[in-house]
Coordinates of C-alpha atoms and ligand atoms in Angstrom, one line a residue:
X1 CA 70.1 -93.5 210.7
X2 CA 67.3 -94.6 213.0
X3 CA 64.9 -93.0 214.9
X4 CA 64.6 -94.2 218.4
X5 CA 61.5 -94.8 220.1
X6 CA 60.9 -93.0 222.7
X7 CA 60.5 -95.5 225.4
X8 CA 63.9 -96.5 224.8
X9 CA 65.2 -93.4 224.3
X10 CA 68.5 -93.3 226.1
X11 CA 68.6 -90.0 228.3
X12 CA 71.9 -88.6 226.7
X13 CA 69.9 -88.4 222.8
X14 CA 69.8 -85.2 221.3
X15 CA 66.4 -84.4 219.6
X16 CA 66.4 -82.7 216.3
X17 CA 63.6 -81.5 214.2
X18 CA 64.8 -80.7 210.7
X19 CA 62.3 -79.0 208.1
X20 CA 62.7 -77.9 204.9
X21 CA 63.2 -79.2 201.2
X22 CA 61.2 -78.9 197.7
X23 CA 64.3 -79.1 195.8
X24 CA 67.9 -81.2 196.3
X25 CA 69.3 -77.4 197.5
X26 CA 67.1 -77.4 200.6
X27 CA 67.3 -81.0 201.4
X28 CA 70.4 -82.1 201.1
X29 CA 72.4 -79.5 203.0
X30 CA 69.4 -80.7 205.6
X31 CA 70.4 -84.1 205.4
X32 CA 74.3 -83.6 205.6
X33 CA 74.1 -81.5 208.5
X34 CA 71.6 -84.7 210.4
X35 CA 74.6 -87.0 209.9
X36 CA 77.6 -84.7 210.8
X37 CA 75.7 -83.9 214.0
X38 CA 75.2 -87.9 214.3
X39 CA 78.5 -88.4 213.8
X40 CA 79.9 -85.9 216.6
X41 CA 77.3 -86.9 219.2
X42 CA 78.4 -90.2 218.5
X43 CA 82.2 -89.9 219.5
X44 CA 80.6 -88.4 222.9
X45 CA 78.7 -91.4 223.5
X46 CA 75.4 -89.7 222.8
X47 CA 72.8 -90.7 220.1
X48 CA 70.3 -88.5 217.9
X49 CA 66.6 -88.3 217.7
X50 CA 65.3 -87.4 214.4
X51 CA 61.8 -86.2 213.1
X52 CA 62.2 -84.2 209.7
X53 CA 58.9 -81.9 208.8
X54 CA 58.1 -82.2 204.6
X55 CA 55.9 -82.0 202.0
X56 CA 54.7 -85.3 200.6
X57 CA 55.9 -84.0 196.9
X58 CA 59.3 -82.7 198.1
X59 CA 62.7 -84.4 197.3
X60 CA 63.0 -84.6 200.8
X61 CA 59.7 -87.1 201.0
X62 CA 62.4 -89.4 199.0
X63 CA 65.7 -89.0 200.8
X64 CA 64.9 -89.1 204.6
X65 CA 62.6 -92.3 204.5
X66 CA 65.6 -93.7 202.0
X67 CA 68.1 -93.0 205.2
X68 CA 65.7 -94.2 207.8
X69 CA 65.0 -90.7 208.8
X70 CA 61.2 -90.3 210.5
X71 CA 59.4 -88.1 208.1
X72 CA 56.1 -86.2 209.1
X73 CA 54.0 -83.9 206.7
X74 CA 52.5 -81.2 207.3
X75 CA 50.1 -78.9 204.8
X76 CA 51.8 -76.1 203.3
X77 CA 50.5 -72.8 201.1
X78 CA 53.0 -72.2 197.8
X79 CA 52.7 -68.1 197.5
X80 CA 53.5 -67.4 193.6
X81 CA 54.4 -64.3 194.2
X82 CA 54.0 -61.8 191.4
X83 CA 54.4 -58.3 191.1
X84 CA 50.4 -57.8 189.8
X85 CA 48.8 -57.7 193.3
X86 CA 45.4 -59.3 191.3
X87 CA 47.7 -62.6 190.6
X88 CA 48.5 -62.5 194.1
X89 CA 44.7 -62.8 195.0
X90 CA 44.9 -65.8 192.3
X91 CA 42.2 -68.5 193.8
X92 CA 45.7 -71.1 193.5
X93 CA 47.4 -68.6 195.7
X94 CA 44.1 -67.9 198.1
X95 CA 43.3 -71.3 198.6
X96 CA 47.0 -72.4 199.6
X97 CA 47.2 -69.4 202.2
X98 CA 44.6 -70.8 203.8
X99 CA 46.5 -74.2 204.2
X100 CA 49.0 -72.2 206.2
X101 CA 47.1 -71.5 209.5
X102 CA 46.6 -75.5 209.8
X103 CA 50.3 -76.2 208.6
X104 CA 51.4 -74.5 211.4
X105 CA 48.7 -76.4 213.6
X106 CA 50.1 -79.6 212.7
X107 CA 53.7 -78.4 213.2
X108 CA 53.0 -76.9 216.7
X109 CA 51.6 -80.4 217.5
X110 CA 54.6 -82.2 215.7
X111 CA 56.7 -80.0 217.9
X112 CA 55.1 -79.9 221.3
X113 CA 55.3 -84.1 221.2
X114 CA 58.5 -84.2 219.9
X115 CA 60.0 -81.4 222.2
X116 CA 63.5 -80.7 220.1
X117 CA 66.6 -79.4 221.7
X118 CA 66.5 -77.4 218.3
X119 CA 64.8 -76.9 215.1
X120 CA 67.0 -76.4 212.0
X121 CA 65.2 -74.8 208.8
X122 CA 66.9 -75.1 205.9
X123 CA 64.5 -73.4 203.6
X124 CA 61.4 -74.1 201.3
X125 CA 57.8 -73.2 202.4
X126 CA 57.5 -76.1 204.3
X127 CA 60.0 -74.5 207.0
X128 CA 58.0 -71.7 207.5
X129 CA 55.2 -73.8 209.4
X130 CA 57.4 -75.6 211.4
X131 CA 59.7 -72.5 211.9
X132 CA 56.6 -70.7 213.7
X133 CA 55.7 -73.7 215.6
X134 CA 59.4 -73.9 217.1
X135 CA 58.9 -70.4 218.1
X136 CA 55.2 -70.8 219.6
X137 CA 56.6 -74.0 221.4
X138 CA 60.2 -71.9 222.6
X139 CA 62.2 -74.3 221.3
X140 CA 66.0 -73.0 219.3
X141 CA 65.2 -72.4 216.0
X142 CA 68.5 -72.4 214.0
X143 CA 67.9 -71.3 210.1
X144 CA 70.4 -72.0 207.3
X145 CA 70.5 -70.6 204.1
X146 CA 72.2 -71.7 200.8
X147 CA 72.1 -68.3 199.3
X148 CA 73.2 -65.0 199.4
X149 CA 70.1 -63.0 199.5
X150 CA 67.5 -65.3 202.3
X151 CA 64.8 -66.8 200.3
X152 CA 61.8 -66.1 201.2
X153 CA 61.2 -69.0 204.1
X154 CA 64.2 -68.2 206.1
X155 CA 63.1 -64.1 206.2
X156 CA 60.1 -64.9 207.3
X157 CA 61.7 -66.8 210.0
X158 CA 64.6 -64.3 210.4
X159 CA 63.1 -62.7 213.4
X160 CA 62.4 -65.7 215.6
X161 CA 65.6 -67.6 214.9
X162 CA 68.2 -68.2 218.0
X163 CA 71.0 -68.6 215.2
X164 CA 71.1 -67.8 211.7
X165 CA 73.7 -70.0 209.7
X166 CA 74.4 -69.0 206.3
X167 CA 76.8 -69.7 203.5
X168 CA 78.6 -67.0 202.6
X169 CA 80.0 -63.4 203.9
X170 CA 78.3 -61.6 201.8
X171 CA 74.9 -62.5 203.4
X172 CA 75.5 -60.8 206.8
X173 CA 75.5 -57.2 205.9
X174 CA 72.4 -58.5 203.5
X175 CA 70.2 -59.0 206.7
X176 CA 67.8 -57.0 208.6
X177 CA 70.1 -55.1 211.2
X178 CA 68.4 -56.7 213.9
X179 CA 68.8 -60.2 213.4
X180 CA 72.7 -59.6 212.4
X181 CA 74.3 -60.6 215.4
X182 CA 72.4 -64.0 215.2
X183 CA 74.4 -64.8 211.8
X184 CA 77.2 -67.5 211.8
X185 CA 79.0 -68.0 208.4
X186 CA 78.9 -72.2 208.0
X187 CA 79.5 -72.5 204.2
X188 CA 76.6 -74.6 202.8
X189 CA 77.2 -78.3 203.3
X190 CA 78.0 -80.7 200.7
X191 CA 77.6 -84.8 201.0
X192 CA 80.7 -86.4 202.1
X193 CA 79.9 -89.2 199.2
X194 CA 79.9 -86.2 196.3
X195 CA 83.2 -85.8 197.7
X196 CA 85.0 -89.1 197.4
X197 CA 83.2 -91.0 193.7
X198 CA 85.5 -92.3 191.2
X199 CA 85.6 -92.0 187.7
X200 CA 85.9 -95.8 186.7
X201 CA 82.9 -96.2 188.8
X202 CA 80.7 -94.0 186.7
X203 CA 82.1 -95.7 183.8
X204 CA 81.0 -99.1 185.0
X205 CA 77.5 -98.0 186.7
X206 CA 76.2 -96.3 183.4
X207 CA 77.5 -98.4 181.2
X208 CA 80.2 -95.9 179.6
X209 CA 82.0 -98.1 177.0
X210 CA 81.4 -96.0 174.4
X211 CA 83.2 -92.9 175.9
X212 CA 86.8 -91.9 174.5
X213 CA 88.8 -91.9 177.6
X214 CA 91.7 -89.9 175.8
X215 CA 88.9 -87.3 175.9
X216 CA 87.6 -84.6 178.0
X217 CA 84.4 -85.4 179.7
X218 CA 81.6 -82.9 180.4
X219 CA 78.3 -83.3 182.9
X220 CA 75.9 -81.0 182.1
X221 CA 73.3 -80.4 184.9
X222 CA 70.1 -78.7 184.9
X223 CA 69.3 -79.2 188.4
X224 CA 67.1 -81.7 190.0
X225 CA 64.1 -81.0 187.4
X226 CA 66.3 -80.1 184.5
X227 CA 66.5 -77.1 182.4
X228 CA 64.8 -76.6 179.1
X229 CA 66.8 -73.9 178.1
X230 CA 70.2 -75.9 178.8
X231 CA 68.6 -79.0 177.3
X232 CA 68.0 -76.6 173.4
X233 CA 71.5 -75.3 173.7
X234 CA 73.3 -78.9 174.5
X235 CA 70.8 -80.6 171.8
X236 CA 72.3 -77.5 168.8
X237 CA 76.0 -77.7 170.3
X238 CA 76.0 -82.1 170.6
X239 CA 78.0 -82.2 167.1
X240 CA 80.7 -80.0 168.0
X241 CA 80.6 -80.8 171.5
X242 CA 80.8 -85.1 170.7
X243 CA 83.6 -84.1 168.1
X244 CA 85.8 -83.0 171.6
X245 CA 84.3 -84.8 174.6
X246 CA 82.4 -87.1 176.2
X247 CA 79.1 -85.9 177.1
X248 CA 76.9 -86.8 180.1
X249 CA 73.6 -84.7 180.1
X250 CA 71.5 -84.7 183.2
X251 CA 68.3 -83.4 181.6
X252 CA 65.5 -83.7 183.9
X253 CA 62.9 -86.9 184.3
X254 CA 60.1 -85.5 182.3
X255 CA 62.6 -84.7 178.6
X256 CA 64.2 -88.1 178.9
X257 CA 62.4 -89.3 175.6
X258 CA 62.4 -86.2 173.9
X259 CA 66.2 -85.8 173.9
X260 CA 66.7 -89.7 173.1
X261 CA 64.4 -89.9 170.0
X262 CA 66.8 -86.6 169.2
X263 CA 70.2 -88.1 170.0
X264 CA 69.0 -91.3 167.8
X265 CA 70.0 -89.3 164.9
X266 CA 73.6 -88.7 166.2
X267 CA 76.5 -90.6 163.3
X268 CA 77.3 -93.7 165.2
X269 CA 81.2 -93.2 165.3
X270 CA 80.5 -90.4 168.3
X271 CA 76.8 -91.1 169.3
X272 CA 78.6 -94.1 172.0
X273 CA 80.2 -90.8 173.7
X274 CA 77.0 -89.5 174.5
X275 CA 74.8 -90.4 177.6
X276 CA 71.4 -89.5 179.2
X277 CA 69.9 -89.4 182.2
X278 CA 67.0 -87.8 183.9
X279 CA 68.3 -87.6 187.3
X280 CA 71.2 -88.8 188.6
X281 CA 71.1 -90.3 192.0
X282 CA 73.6 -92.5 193.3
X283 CA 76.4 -92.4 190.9
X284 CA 76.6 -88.5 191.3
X285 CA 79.6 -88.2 192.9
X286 CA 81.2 -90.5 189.9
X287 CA 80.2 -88.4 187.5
X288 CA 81.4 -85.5 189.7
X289 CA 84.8 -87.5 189.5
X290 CA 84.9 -88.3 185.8
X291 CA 83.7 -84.8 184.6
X292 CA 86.5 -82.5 183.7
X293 CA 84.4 -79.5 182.9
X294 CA 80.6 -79.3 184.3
X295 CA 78.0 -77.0 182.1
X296 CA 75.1 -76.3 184.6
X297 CA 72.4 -73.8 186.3
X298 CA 73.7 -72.1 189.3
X299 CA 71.9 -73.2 192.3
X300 CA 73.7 -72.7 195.5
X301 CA 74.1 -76.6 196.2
X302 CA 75.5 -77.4 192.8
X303 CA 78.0 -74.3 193.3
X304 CA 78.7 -75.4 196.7
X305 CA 79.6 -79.2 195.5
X306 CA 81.6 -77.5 192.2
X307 CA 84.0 -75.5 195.0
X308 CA 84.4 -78.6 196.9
X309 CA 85.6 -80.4 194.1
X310 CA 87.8 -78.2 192.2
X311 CA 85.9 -78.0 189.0
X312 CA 86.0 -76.0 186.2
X313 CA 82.0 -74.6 185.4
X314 CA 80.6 -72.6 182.1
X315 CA 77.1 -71.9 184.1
X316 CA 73.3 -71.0 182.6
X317 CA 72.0 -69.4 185.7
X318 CA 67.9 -69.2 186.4
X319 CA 67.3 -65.9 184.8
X320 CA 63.7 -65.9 187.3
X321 CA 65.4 -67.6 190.8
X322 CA 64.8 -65.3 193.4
X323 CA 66.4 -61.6 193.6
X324 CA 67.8 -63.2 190.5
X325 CA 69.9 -65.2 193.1
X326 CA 71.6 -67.6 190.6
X327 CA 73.1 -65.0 188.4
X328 CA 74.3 -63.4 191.6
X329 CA 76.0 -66.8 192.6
X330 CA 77.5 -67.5 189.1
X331 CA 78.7 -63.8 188.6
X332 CA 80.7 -64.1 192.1
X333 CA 82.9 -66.7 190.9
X334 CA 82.9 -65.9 187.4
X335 CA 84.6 -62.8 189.5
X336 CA 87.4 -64.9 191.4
X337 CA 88.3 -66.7 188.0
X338 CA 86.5 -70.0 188.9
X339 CA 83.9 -70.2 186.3
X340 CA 82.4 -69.0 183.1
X341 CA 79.0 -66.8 183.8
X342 CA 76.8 -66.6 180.9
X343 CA 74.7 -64.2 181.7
X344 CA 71.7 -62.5 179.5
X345 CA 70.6 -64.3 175.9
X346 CA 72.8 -67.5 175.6
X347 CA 73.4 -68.0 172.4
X348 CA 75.1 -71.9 171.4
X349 CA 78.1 -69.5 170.0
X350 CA 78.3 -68.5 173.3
X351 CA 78.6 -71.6 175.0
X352 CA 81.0 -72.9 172.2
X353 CA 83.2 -70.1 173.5
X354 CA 83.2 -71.1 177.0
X355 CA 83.4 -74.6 176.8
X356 CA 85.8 -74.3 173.8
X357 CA 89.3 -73.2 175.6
X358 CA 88.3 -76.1 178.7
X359 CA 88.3 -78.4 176.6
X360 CA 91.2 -77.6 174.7
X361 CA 93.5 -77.2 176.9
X362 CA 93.8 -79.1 180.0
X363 CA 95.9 -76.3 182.0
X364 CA 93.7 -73.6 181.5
X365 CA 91.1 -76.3 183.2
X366 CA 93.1 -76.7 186.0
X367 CA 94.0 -73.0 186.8
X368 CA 90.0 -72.8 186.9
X369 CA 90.1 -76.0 189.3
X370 CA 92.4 -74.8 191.8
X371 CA 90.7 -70.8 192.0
X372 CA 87.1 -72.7 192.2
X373 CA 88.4 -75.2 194.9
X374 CA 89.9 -71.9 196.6
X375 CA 86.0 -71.0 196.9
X376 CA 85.0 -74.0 198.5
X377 CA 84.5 -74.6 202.3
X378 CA 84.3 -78.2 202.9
X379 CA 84.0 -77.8 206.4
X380 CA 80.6 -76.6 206.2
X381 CA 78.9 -79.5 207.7
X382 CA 81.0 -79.7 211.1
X383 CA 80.4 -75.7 211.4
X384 CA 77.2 -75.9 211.2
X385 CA 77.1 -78.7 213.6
X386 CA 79.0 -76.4 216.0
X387 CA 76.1 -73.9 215.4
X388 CA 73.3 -76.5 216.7
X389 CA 74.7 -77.2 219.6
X390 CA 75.3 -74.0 220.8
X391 CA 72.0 -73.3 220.1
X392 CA 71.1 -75.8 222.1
X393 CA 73.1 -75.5 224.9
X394 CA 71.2 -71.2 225.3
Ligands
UD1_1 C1 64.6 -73.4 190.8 C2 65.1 -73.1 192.2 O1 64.3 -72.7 193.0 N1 66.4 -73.2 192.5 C3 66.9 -73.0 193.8 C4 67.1 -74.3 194.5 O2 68.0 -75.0 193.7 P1 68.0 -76.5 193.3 O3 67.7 -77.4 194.4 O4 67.3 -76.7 192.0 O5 69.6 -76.7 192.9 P2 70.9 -76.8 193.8 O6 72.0 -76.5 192.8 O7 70.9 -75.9 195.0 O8 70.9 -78.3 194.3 C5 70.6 -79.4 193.5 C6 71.1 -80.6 194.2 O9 70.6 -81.7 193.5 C7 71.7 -82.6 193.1 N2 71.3 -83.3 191.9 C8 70.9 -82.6 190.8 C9 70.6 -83.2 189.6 C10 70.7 -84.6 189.6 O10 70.4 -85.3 188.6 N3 71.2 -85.3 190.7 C11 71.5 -84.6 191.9 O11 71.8 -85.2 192.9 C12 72.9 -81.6 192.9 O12 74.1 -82.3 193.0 C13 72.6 -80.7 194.1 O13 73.1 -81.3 195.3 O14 67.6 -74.1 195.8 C14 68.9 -73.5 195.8 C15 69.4 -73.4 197.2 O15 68.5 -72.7 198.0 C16 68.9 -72.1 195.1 O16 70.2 -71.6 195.0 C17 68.3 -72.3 193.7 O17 68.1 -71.1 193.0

């Protein structure tokens, strides 16, 4: 994807501003709905302008650059919100409010030059300058949110939004009754790649030898930053869980070394069906491919990918996310019969019992699969496509 410069800008290009990101659940729904609408304009002959609005620390600082995306800062103010109103007047949480006025300076600049056929906010507090600026400037704002309840961006945005796309049903009668009839239910899109990876890949790209292919596999996932409470109850379960499976463990960049000088002690005859990575980035959708059951938190991307897929999921949801947002999501399908919730204290007893009857038996594994891919919408992408350019077009 390239951005155009604007002397050359053919007169049929669409402009887009995109903001949002912090974690892989705001940017990447960001960054799959940049290239669907890429892709449509580009079967009509038309082209797309880009500018995406980020933080310099966010994951999306990473993946728009890395697709040739043009990426602008602006400064933000991270609220920790807490229910002392002292903590609130924390001088962390005083000083960043006062980055917001000039966040929203730059944006309004940013957007003035840029002058979008429509903003799209996908969430994280970098939206909410831009978010304004759209509205200051009277350009379409179209919000999308990942989860059930908004987070705390997109209702601050609520009111000034032309459209707001969300993922699920369940979010409409959630809204302030005003800004209902903006809502369009899109799904929350997934990356055509995570959709189409191979299992022999991920063999070959990480080096997999070791792994018992007459075996189930499991991918344990923390999230982008990985999860120290998943990490303790994979590290106590490893025995039990090597003596049935393959296990790759996403743990998060910062415990890499920790969790290696503890798998070192692992008898060699099942250590070799054990792998570790911090993040995984390109191969995901292999190991997507080659897991058979996935043990991970339950952020709305990952659940949105998992549906996609058709894979059976024990999930460790964020007891602090938001409105407690992650239970919510894992609860809902736990619901349908397409995952495992463990909710409250998780104990490894109670992760052996999850995991335990996956592994055991692939049918009860592919029951799950088929209700979880029942939950999926991998159309996501081209509806929320449909929603842009209808904002666009008044
Ligand atoms: C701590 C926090 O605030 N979490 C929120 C954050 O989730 P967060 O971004 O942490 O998690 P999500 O599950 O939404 O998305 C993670 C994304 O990163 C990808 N990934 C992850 C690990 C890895 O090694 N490689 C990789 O590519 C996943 O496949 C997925 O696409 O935003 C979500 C969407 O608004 C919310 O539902 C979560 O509650």
């Amino acid at each position: 994807m390239r951005r155009v410069k604007s002397e050359h800008r053919p007169t049929t290009a669409f402009r887009l501003i995109v903001t949002g990101g912090g974690t892989g659940g705001h940017s990447y729904p960001a960054l799959t709905a940049i290239r669907a609408l890429q892709k449509r304009l580009s079967a009509e002959g038309r082209s797309l302008d880009v500018l995406w609005i980020g933080t310099a620390d966010g994951l999306e600082a990473r993946v728009a650059p890395a697709e040739g995306i043009a990426f602008a800062t602006v400064a933000t103010g991270k609220i920790r919100r807490s229910s002392n109103p002292l903590k609130m007047m924390s001088a962390a949480n005083v000083k960043d409010m006062a980055r917001v006025p000039l966040g929203v300076a730059q944006a309004r600049k940013l957007v003035a030059d840029f002058r979008p056929d429509v903003v799209l906010a996908t969430g994280g507090y970098v939206a909410v300058p831009a978010g304004l600026a759209a509205r200051m400037c009277r350009r379409p704002l179209v919000l999308h949110e990942q989860t059930v309840r908004l987070g705390l961006a997109n209702r601050k945005l609520a009111s000034s939004a032309t459209r707001i796309a969300v993922s699920s049903e369940s979010t409409v009668p959630l809204l302030p009754e005003a800004v209902r009839g903006a809502a369009v239910v899109t799904g929350n899109p997934v990356r055509p790649e995570v959709l189409a990876g191979h299992p022999d890949k991920a063999v070959a790209a990480l080096g997999l030898h070791g792994f018992d292919r007459r075996l189930p596999t499991v991918y344990v996932t923390g999230g982008a930053q990985g999860s120290q409470q998943i990490n303790d109850l994979v590290r106590d379960a490893l025995p039990w869980l090597l003596e049935r499976a393959n296990v790759i463990h996403q743990c998060g960049p910062g415990n890499v070394e920790e969790l290696r000088r503890q798998a070192a002690a692992l008898p060699a005859p099942v250590a070799g069906r054990y792998y570790l990575a911090g993040f995984v980035g390109p191969e995901l959708p292999d190991v997507l491919a080659l897991a058979d059951v996935v043990v991970s938190r339950s952020g709305a991307g990952t659940l949105a990918e998992l549906t996609a897929l058709g894979k059976p999921a024990v999930f460790v949801p964020l007891a602090s996310s938001a409105g407690n947002e992650q239970a919510h999501n894992a609860r809902h399908l736990e619901e349908a019969g397409a995952a495992v919730a463990l909710l409250g204290e998780v104990t490894v007893g109670r992760l052996r019992d999850a995991v335990g009857p996956l592994l055991a038996d692939p049918a009860c594994r592919e029951a799950m699969a088929e209700r979880a891919r029942a939950q999926g919408r991998p159309d996501a992408a081209d509806r929320l496509v449909d929603v842009i350019l209808s904002a666009a077009s008044g």
